CSV table of C-alpha atoms and ligand atoms in Angstrom, one decimal:
chain,number,residue,atom,x,y,z
W,735,MET,CA,1.1,-17.7,-13.7
W,736,SER,CA,-0.6,-17.7,-16.9
W,737,ASP,CA,-4.0,-18.4,-17.2
W,738,GLY,CA,-4.2,-18.8,-20.9
W,739,THR,CA,-7.0,-16.1,-21.3
W,740,THR,CA,-4.9,-13.5,-22.9
W,741,GLY,CA,-6.4,-14.2,-26.2
W,742,SER,CA,-10.1,-14.0,-24.9
W,743,ARG,CA,-9.5,-10.6,-23.4
W,744,PHE,CA,-7.4,-8.8,-25.6
W,745,PRO,CA,-7.2,-8.4,-29.5
W,746,GLN,CA,-4.7,-10.9,-31.2
W,747,ALA,CA,-1.1,-9.9,-31.4
W,748,GLN,CA,0.1,-8.3,-34.8
W,749,SER,CA,-0.4,-10.3,-38.0
W,750,PRO,CA,2.5,-11.7,-39.8
W,751,GLY,CA,2.1,-9.2,-42.6
W,752,SER,CA,2.4,-6.2,-40.2
W,753,HIS,CA,5.0,-3.6,-40.9
W,754,SER,CA,5.5,-2.6,-37.3
W,755,SER,CA,9.1,-2.5,-36.3
W,756,GLY,CA,9.9,-5.2,-33.7
W,757,SER,CA,12.3,-2.8,-32.0
W,758,GLN,CA,9.6,-0.3,-31.7
W,759,SER,CA,7.2,-2.2,-30.2
W,760,SER,CA,9.6,-4.0,-27.7
W,761,LEU,CA,10.4,-0.4,-26.5
W,762,HIS,CA,6.5,0.5,-26.1
W,763,ARG,CA,6.3,-2.5,-24.3
W,764,ALA,CA,9.2,-1.4,-21.9
W,765,ASN,CA,7.7,1.9,-21.5
W,766,LEU,CA,4.4,0.6,-20.5
W,767,ASP,CA,6.0,-2.0,-18.1
W,768,ARG,CA,7.5,1.0,-16.5
W,769,VAL,CA,4.3,3.0,-16.3
W,770,LEU,CA,2.6,0.0,-14.6
W,771,HIS,CA,5.5,-0.7,-12.4
W,772,ALA,CA,5.5,2.9,-10.9
W,773,VAL,CA,1.7,3.0,-10.6
W,774,ARG,CA,1.6,-0.5,-8.8
W,775,MET,CA,4.5,0.7,-6.6
W,776,ALA,CA,3.2,3.7,-5.4
W,777,GLY,CA,-0.6,2.8,-5.3
W,778,ALA,CA,-1.7,5.8,-7.2
W,779,LEU,CA,0.2,8.5,-9.1
W,780,THR,CA,-0.5,11.6,-11.3
W,781,GLN,CA,0.7,11.7,-14.8
W,782,ALA,CA,3.2,14.4,-14.1
W,783,GLU,CA,4.3,11.8,-11.3
W,784,ILE,CA,4.5,9.1,-13.5
W,785,ALA,CA,6.4,10.7,-16.0
W,786,ARG,CA,8.9,12.2,-13.4
W,787,SER,CA,9.4,8.4,-11.8
W,788,THR,CA,9.7,6.8,-15.1
W,789,GLY,CA,11.9,9.5,-17.0
W,790,LEU,CA,9.1,9.3,-19.9
W,791,SER,CA,7.9,12.4,-21.6
W,792,ALA,CA,4.4,13.6,-20.7
W,793,ALA,CA,2.9,12.8,-24.1
W,794,THR,CA,4.4,9.2,-24.0
W,795,VAL,CA,2.5,8.8,-20.6
W,796,SER,CA,-0.6,10.4,-21.6
W,797,ASN,CA,-0.8,7.8,-24.5
W,798,ILE,CA,0.2,4.8,-22.5
W,799,VAL,CA,-2.3,5.8,-19.7
W,800,ARG,CA,-4.9,6.0,-22.4
W,801,GLU,CA,-4.4,2.8,-23.8
W,802,LEU,CA,-4.3,1.1,-20.3
W,803,LYS,CA,-7.7,2.9,-19.7
W,804,VAL,CA,-9.3,1.5,-22.6
W,805,LEU,CA,-8.0,-2.0,-21.5
W,806,ASP,CA,-9.5,-1.5,-18.0
W,807,MET,CA,-6.2,-2.1,-16.6
W,808,VAL,CA,-6.0,1.5,-14.8
W,809,GLU,CA,-8.3,3.9,-13.2
W,810,VAL,CA,-8.2,7.3,-13.8
W,811,THR,CA,-9.9,9.5,-11.3
W,812,PRO,CA,-9.8,13.4,-10.9
W,813,THR,CA,-7.7,15.0,-8.2
W,814,SER,CA,-5.7,18.1,-7.6
W,815,SER,CA,-1.8,18.6,-7.3
W,816,GLY,CA,-0.4,21.5,-5.9
W,817,GLY,CA,-3.6,23.5,-6.5
W,818,ARG,CA,-3.6,22.4,-10.1
W,819,ARG,CA,-6.5,19.7,-11.7
W,820,ALA,CA,-4.8,16.3,-12.4
W,821,ARG,CA,-5.6,13.1,-12.8
W,822,ASN,CA,-4.5,10.1,-10.6
W,823,VAL,CA,-3.7,6.9,-12.1
W,824,SER,CA,-4.0,3.4,-10.2
W,825,LEU,CA,-4.5,-0.3,-11.1
W,826,SER,CA,-8.0,-1.2,-11.6
W,827,ARG,CA,-9.7,-3.7,-9.6
W,828,ALA,CA,-9.4,-6.1,-12.6
W,829,SER,CA,-5.6,-6.7,-11.4
W,830,GLY,CA,-7.2,-8.7,-8.7
W,831,VAL,CA,-6.8,-8.6,-4.9
W,832,VAL,CA,-4.0,-9.5,-2.6
W,833,VAL,CA,-4.2,-10.9,1.1
W,834,GLY,CA,-2.1,-10.7,3.9
W,835,ILE,CA,-2.3,-13.0,6.9
W,836,ASP,CA,-0.1,-12.5,10.0
W,837,PHE,CA,0.4,-15.0,13.0
W,838,GLY,CA,1.5,-12.7,15.9
W,839,HIS,CA,2.2,-14.4,19.5
W,840,ARG,CA,-1.3,-13.4,20.5
W,841,HIS,CA,-3.2,-12.5,17.5
W,842,LEU,CA,-4.1,-13.8,13.8
W,843,ARG,CA,-4.4,-11.1,11.5
W,844,VAL,CA,-6.2,-11.0,7.9
W,845,ALA,CA,-6.5,-8.3,5.5
W,846,ILE,CA,-7.4,-8.0,2.0
W,847,GLY,CA,-6.4,-5.1,-0.3
W,848,ASP,CA,-6.0,-3.8,-3.9
W,849,PHE,CA,-3.2,-2.7,-6.1
W,850,ALA,CA,-4.4,0.8,-5.7
W,851,HIS,CA,-3.1,0.2,-2.1
W,852,ARG,CA,-6.5,0.2,-0.5
W,853,VAL,CA,-7.4,-1.8,2.4
W,854,LEU,CA,-10.8,-3.4,1.7
W,855,ALA,CA,-11.4,-5.3,4.6
W,856,GLU,CA,-9.4,-6.2,8.0
W,857,GLU,CA,-9.8,-8.5,10.9
W,858,HIS,CA,-8.1,-9.8,14.0
W,859,VAL,CA,-8.8,-12.8,16.3
W,860,PRO,CA,-6.8,-14.1,19.3
W,861,ILE,CA,-5.0,-17.2,19.0
W,862,ASP,CA,-4.0,-20.1,21.6
W,863,VAL,CA,-0.6,-20.2,21.7
W,864,ASP,CA,-0.5,-23.8,22.3
W,865,SER,CA,-2.6,-24.4,19.1
W,866,SER,CA,-1.2,-26.5,16.3
W,867,ALA,CA,-0.2,-25.0,13.0
W,868,ASP,CA,-3.1,-26.8,11.4
W,869,GLU,CA,-5.8,-25.1,13.8
W,870,GLY,CA,-4.1,-21.9,13.0
W,871,PHE,CA,-4.0,-22.2,9.1
W,872,ALA,CA,-7.6,-23.5,9.3
W,873,LEU,CA,-8.7,-20.4,11.3
W,874,ALA,CA,-7.1,-18.1,8.7
W,875,ASP,CA,-8.8,-20.0,6.0
W,876,ARG,CA,-12.1,-19.3,7.7
W,877,LEU,CA,-11.3,-15.7,8.4
W,878,LEU,CA,-10.2,-15.1,4.7
W,879,GLY,CA,-13.7,-16.4,3.7
W,880,VAL,CA,-15.5,-13.7,5.9
W,881,LEU,CA,-13.3,-10.9,4.8
W,882,LEU,CA,-13.6,-11.8,0.8
W,883,GLU,CA,-17.4,-11.4,1.4
W,884,ARG,CA,-17.1,-8.4,3.5
W,885,ALA,CA,-14.7,-6.9,0.7
W,886,GLY,CA,-17.2,-8.0,-2.1
W,887,ALA,CA,-14.5,-10.3,-3.6
W,888,VAL,CA,-14.1,-13.8,-4.8
W,889,ARG,CA,-11.1,-16.4,-4.3
W,890,SER,CA,-10.5,-16.3,-7.9
W,891,GLU,CA,-9.5,-12.6,-7.8
W,892,VAL,CA,-6.9,-13.2,-5.2
W,893,THR,CA,-3.5,-12.6,-6.9
W,894,GLY,CA,-1.3,-13.9,-3.9
W,895,VAL,CA,-1.3,-14.4,-0.2
W,896,GLY,CA,1.4,-12.8,1.9
W,897,LEU,CA,2.1,-14.8,5.2
W,898,GLY,CA,3.8,-13.8,8.2
W,899,VAL,CA,5.0,-16.3,10.7
W,900,PRO,CA,6.3,-15.8,14.3
W,901,GLY,CA,9.6,-17.2,13.7
W,902,PRO,CA,12.5,-17.8,11.2
W,903,ILE,CA,12.1,-19.7,8.2
W,904,ASP,CA,14.9,-22.0,6.8
W,905,ILE,CA,15.5,-20.7,3.4
W,906,ASP,CA,16.6,-23.9,2.3
W,907,THR,CA,13.9,-26.3,3.6
W,908,GLY,CA,11.2,-23.7,3.9
W,909,ALA,CA,10.7,-25.1,7.6
W,910,LEU,CA,9.8,-22.9,10.7
W,911,GLY,CA,12.8,-22.9,12.9
W,912,SER,CA,12.9,-23.9,16.4
W,913,THR,CA,13.0,-20.5,17.9
W,914,THR,CA,9.3,-19.8,17.0
W,915,ILE,CA,7.3,-18.5,19.8
W,916,LEU,CA,4.3,-21.0,18.9
W,917,PRO,CA,5.7,-24.4,20.0
W,918,GLY,CA,3.4,-26.5,18.2
W,919,TRP,CA,4.7,-24.9,14.9
W,920,VAL,CA,8.4,-26.2,15.2
W,921,GLY,CA,9.2,-27.8,11.7
W,922,CYS,CA,6.2,-27.2,9.8
W,923,HIS,CA,6.3,-25.9,6.3
W,924,PRO,CA,3.8,-22.7,6.4
W,925,ARG,CA,4.2,-21.9,2.8
W,926,GLU,CA,3.5,-25.3,1.4
W,927,ALA,CA,0.9,-25.9,4.1
W,928,MET,CA,-1.0,-22.6,3.5
W,929,GLN,CA,-0.8,-22.8,-0.2
W,930,ASP,CA,-2.4,-26.4,-0.3
W,931,ARG,CA,-5.0,-25.3,2.2
W,932,LEU,CA,-6.1,-22.0,0.4
W,933,GLY,CA,-5.3,-23.3,-3.2
W,934,LEU,CA,-3.6,-19.8,-3.8
W,935,PRO,CA,0.0,-18.7,-4.4
W,936,VAL,CA,1.7,-17.7,-1.0
W,937,LEU,CA,5.0,-15.9,-0.1
W,938,VAL,CA,6.2,-16.0,3.5
W,939,ASP,CA,8.6,-13.8,5.5
W,940,ASN,CA,9.3,-12.7,9.1
W,941,ASP,CA,7.9,-10.0,11.2
W,942,ALA,CA,10.6,-7.7,10.9
W,943,ASN,CA,10.7,-7.6,7.0
W,944,LEU,CA,6.9,-7.4,6.8
W,945,GLY,CA,6.8,-4.6,9.4
W,946,ALA,CA,9.6,-2.7,7.3
W,947,LEU,CA,7.3,-3.2,4.2
W,948,GLY,CA,4.1,-2.3,5.9
W,949,GLU,CA,5.7,1.1,7.3
W,950,LEU,CA,7.2,1.8,4.0
W,951,VAL,CA,3.9,1.5,2.3
W,952,TRP,CA,1.3,2.8,4.6
W,953,GLY,CA,3.2,4.3,7.7
W,954,ALA,CA,5.9,6.0,9.1
W,955,GLY,CA,8.4,5.2,6.4
W,956,VAL,CA,6.4,6.3,3.3
W,957,GLY,CA,8.7,8.3,1.1
W,958,CYS,CA,12.0,6.8,2.6
W,959,THR,CA,14.5,5.0,0.3
W,960,GLU,CA,16.8,3.8,3.1
W,961,MET,CA,15.3,3.0,6.2
W,962,ALA,CA,15.1,0.2,8.7
W,963,TYR,CA,12.3,-1.2,11.0
W,964,LEU,CA,13.7,-2.3,14.2
W,965,LYS,CA,11.3,-5.0,16.0
W,966,VAL,CA,12.1,-4.8,19.6
W,967,SER,CA,10.2,-7.5,21.4
W,968,GLY,CA,11.7,-10.9,22.7
W,969,GLY,CA,14.5,-10.4,20.3
W,970,VAL,CA,15.6,-7.7,18.0
W,971,GLY,CA,15.4,-8.0,14.3
W,972,ALA,CA,15.5,-5.4,11.6
W,973,GLY,CA,13.9,-5.2,8.1
W,974,LEU,CA,16.3,-3.4,5.9
W,975,VAL,CA,15.1,-1.1,3.0
W,976,ILE,CA,17.7,-0.2,0.4
W,977,GLY,CA,17.1,1.9,-2.6
W,978,GLY,CA,13.3,1.7,-1.7
W,979,ARG,CA,13.2,-2.3,-1.7
W,980,LEU,CA,13.7,-4.8,1.2
W,981,TYR,CA,16.9,-6.2,1.4
W,982,ARG,CA,17.1,-10.1,2.6
W,983,GLY,CA,20.3,-11.3,1.7
W,984,PRO,CA,21.1,-14.5,-0.4
W,985,GLY,CA,20.5,-16.4,3.0
W,986,GLY,CA,17.4,-14.3,4.0
W,987,THR,CA,19.2,-13.6,7.4
W,988,ALA,CA,20.1,-9.8,6.7
W,989,GLY,CA,19.0,-7.7,9.6
W,990,GLU,CA,19.8,-10.0,12.4
W,991,ILE,CA,20.8,-6.9,14.5
W,992,GLY,CA,20.1,-8.7,17.9
W,993,HIS,CA,23.2,-10.8,17.3
W,994,ILE,CA,25.8,-8.0,17.3
W,995,THR,CA,28.2,-8.7,20.2
W,996,LEU,CA,27.9,-5.9,23.0
W,997,ASP,CA,29.8,-7.9,25.8
W,998,GLU,CA,32.3,-10.8,24.9
W,999,SER,CA,31.8,-12.2,28.6
W,1000,GLY,CA,28.0,-11.3,28.6
W,1001,PRO,CA,25.2,-13.8,29.1
W,1002,VAL,CA,24.7,-16.8,26.7
W,1003,CYS,CA,22.5,-15.8,23.7
W,1004,ARG,CA,19.8,-18.3,22.3
W,1005,CYS,CA,22.5,-18.2,19.2
W,1006,GLY,CA,25.2,-19.8,21.3
W,1007,ASN,CA,27.4,-16.5,21.5
W,1008,ARG,CA,27.9,-14.2,24.3
W,1009,GLY,CA,26.7,-10.9,25.1
W,1010,CYS,CA,24.5,-10.3,22.1
W,1011,LEU,CA,22.2,-7.3,21.8
W,1012,GLU,CA,19.3,-9.2,22.4
W,1013,THR,CA,20.5,-10.9,25.8
W,1014,PHE,CA,20.4,-7.4,27.2
W,1015,THR,CA,16.8,-6.4,25.6
W,1016,ASN,CA,14.9,-9.6,26.1
W,1017,ALA,CA,11.9,-9.7,28.6
W,1018,SER,CA,13.2,-12.0,31.1
W,1019,TYR,CA,16.6,-10.0,31.5
W,1020,LEU,CA,14.7,-6.7,32.0
W,1021,LEU,CA,12.0,-8.2,34.3
W,1022,ASP,CA,14.9,-10.1,36.3
W,1023,LEU,CA,16.5,-6.2,36.8
W,1024,LEU,CA,13.1,-5.4,38.5
W,1025,ARG,CA,12.3,-8.7,40.4
W,1026,GLY,CA,14.0,-7.5,43.5
W,1027,SER,CA,12.2,-4.2,43.6
W,1028,HIS,CA,9.0,-4.9,42.0
W,1029,GLY,CA,8.1,-8.5,42.2
W,1030,THR,CA,7.8,-11.6,40.1
W,1031,ASP,CA,4.5,-10.5,38.5
W,1032,LEU,CA,5.6,-7.8,36.4
W,1033,THR,CA,5.3,-8.1,32.6
W,1034,ILE,CA,6.8,-5.9,29.9
W,1035,GLN,CA,3.4,-4.1,29.2
W,1036,ARG,CA,3.1,-3.3,32.9
W,1037,MET,CA,6.7,-2.1,33.2
W,1038,ILE,CA,6.1,0.5,30.2
W,1039,GLU,CA,3.0,1.7,32.1
W,1040,LEU,CA,4.9,2.2,35.2
W,1041,ALA,CA,7.7,3.9,33.2
W,1042,LYS,CA,5.3,6.3,31.7
W,1043,ALA,CA,3.7,6.9,35.0
W,1044,GLY,CA,7.2,8.3,36.4
W,1045,ASP,CA,8.6,5.0,38.2
W,1046,ALA,CA,12.2,5.7,38.3
W,1047,GLY,CA,13.3,1.8,38.4
W,1048,CYS,CA,11.5,1.1,35.4
W,1049,ARG,CA,12.3,4.2,33.4
W,1050,ARG,CA,15.9,3.2,34.2
W,1051,VAL,CA,15.6,-0.4,32.7
W,1052,VAL,CA,13.7,1.2,29.8
W,1053,ALA,CA,16.3,3.5,29.1
W,1054,ASP,CA,19.2,1.0,29.4
W,1055,ALA,CA,17.6,-1.3,26.9
W,1056,GLY,CA,17.4,1.8,24.5
W,1057,ARG,CA,21.0,2.4,25.1
W,1058,HIS,CA,21.8,-1.1,24.2
W,1059,VAL,CA,19.6,-0.7,21.0
W,1060,GLY,CA,21.3,2.3,20.3
W,1061,VAL,CA,24.5,0.6,19.5
W,1062,GLY,CA,23.0,-1.4,17.2
W,1063,VAL,CA,21.3,1.5,15.5
W,1064,ALA,CA,24.5,3.1,15.6
W,1065,SER,CA,26.1,0.3,13.7
W,1066,LEU,CA,23.2,0.4,11.3
W,1067,THR,CA,23.6,3.9,10.7
W,1068,ASN,CA,27.4,3.8,9.8
W,1069,LEU,CA,26.5,0.9,7.3
W,1070,LEU,CA,23.2,2.1,5.6
W,1071,ASN,CA,23.1,6.0,6.1
W,1072,PRO,CA,19.4,5.7,6.6
W,1073,GLN,CA,17.0,8.4,6.7
W,1074,ARG,CA,14.8,6.8,9.0
W,1075,ILE,CA,14.9,4.1,11.9
W,1076,ILE,CA,11.1,3.0,12.9
W,1077,LEU,CA,10.7,0.9,15.9
W,1078,GLY,CA,8.0,-1.7,16.5
W,1079,GLY,CA,7.5,-4.5,19.0
W,1080,ASP,CA,6.5,-4.5,22.5
W,1081,LEU,CA,9.2,-2.0,23.7
W,1082,ALA,CA,8.5,0.8,21.1
W,1083,GLY,CA,5.2,1.1,23.2
W,1084,ALA,CA,7.7,3.2,25.8
W,1085,GLY,CA,7.9,5.7,23.2
W,1086,ASP,CA,10.4,8.8,23.8
W,1087,LEU,CA,11.6,6.8,27.0
W,1088,LEU,CA,13.1,4.3,24.5
W,1089,ILE,CA,13.9,6.8,21.6
W,1090,ALA,CA,15.9,9.4,23.7
W,1091,PRO,CA,18.5,7.0,24.8
W,1092,ILE,CA,18.6,5.3,21.4
W,1093,VAL,CA,19.4,8.7,19.9
W,1094,GLU,CA,21.8,9.3,22.6
W,1095,SER,CA,23.9,6.2,21.6
W,1096,VAL,CA,23.8,7.0,18.0
W,1097,GLY,CA,25.4,10.2,19.0
W,1098,ARG,CA,27.8,8.6,20.7
W,1099,TYR,CA,28.9,6.0,18.7
W,1100,ALA,CA,27.8,6.7,15.0
W,1101,ILE,CA,30.0,9.1,12.8
W,1102,PRO,CA,28.2,12.5,12.5
W,1103,SER,CA,28.0,12.6,8.7
W,1104,ALA,CA,26.0,9.2,8.7
W,1105,SER,CA,23.7,10.4,11.6
W,1106,ARG,CA,23.0,13.9,10.4
W,1107,ARG,CA,20.0,13.2,8.4
W,1108,LEU,CA,18.7,10.3,10.5
W,1109,THR,CA,15.4,10.6,12.4
W,1110,VAL,CA,14.5,7.6,14.9
W,1111,VAL,CA,10.6,7.5,15.5
W,1112,THR,CA,8.1,4.7,16.4
W,1113,GLY,CA,5.9,3.1,13.7
W,1114,SER,CA,2.7,4.5,12.9
W,1115,LEU,CA,1.0,1.2,12.2
W,1116,GLY,CA,1.5,-0.6,15.7
W,1117,GLU,CA,0.3,-4.1,15.4
W,1118,ARG,CA,-1.1,-3.8,12.0
W,1119,ALA,CA,2.3,-3.1,10.7
W,1120,GLU,CA,3.0,-6.9,9.8
W,1121,VAL,CA,-0.4,-7.9,8.1
W,1122,LEU,CA,-0.4,-4.5,5.7
W,1123,GLY,CA,3.3,-5.5,5.0
W,1124,ALA,CA,2.3,-9.0,4.2
W,1125,MET,CA,0.2,-7.4,1.6
W,1126,ALA,CA,2.8,-5.1,0.4
W,1127,MET,CA,5.0,-8.0,-0.4
W,1128,VAL,CA,2.4,-9.5,-2.8
W,1129,MET,CA,1.9,-6.0,-4.3
W,1130,SER,CA,5.5,-5.7,-5.0
W,1131,GLU,CA,6.5,-9.3,-5.7
W,1132,MET,CA,3.5,-11.0,-7.5
W,1133,THR,CA,2.2,-10.0,-11.0
W,1134,PRO,CA,-1.3,-8.4,-11.0
W,1135,PHE,CA,-3.6,-10.0,-13.3
W,1136,ALA,CA,-3.9,-7.2,-15.6
W,1137,VAL,CA,-0.2,-6.9,-16.0
W,1138,GLU,CA,0.6,-10.5,-16.7
W,1139,ARG,CA,-2.3,-10.4,-19.5
W,1140,THR,CA,-0.6,-7.7,-21.2
W,1141,PRO,CA,-0.3,-9.0,-24.8
W,1142,GLN,CA,2.4,-8.1,-27.3
W,1143,MET,CA,0.0,-6.6,-29.5
W,1144,LEU,CA,-1.0,-3.7,-27.1
W,1145,VAL,CA,2.1,-2.2,-28.2
W,1146,ALA,CA,2.2,-3.1,-31.8
W,1147,GLY,CA,2.1,-0.1,-33.9
W,1148,ALA,CA,1.3,2.2,-31.0
W,1149,SER,CA,3.3,5.4,-30.9
W,1150,THR,CA,5.6,6.1,-28.2
V,2649,ZN,ZN1,22.8,-13.9,19.7
């Protein structure tokens, strides 16, 4: 995504007569990329932290940071680390801003942030479940305009847009699948449509993956390298983080934990199999269990309120759902040996009433050596997890302006 402005911003690359060694300058360039990458992934790091995470010497880091600061690619601000004075390094505003747009089943959320991981502006508005995809995209476009103004940014500063959509995307065609919760959106190509409308590069992903990224960068997953975000709403989907990065699989379907088989002769699932985990956790199954005792007007939200207030029937239904989810979590634990499982989605609102039976199932079905280090928690970002994750996706997968404009010359002749 080069815009050809490199030459105007930075001095020219080394002249043909230069005696700088090519291998030395490419080594320096590689070190510079390592520093920029570490800073960008963490938001802000002290120089000592940069040295630790890149394996470079303190002197090399110090030289590189000085170079980057002269070029206005990083900001350096005083801070304290362990009681000692230190300097925090983060990418400068010249790196551009990132946008997150998330279509949930009730709300559209838009957020703007920078590469220092600061949220500059954020807003959500209700959307009509019967609206068309075009109407949704137009609304997102208008809201983005308002927020850019609020953040003091302009469209040309936007590096990229992360888009969360309420349903599965076909990785080959880019079309939204038929199981989306917004019926008017089936078959639309959200990435292309949004890209055309905004005139900006767009990345798209599903809610579980974006929830995982949001919690990893800003929420309950900070510091984890192996974790899973479980979205327990209509279906059950997991966003998997392995080695500190989101794992999608070659077909983009990794984390479909809702379709592990719990009962071969159980109810038929929307995927065509029988007795999948999510046939025992979806709203209509849970509410049907309570129909006789609690009537037909009950909602998941109300069921959780009643459970928290001590209603025995609602508590039992939440606990059984937790035990079923726990079977899936136990499988994940045996496979991934994660540090943390973070719960999101409607059912996560039940908190400990859901967590305790999950932990009980993990104790029963996972091997002790895999579950020893595991904690199960609810997410700390609530309904913001996906929109923040959409921003995090752009931060980790798109190249900031300042970095893509990094010229070769920066490094020619500079000491490592
Ligand atoms: Zn299924």
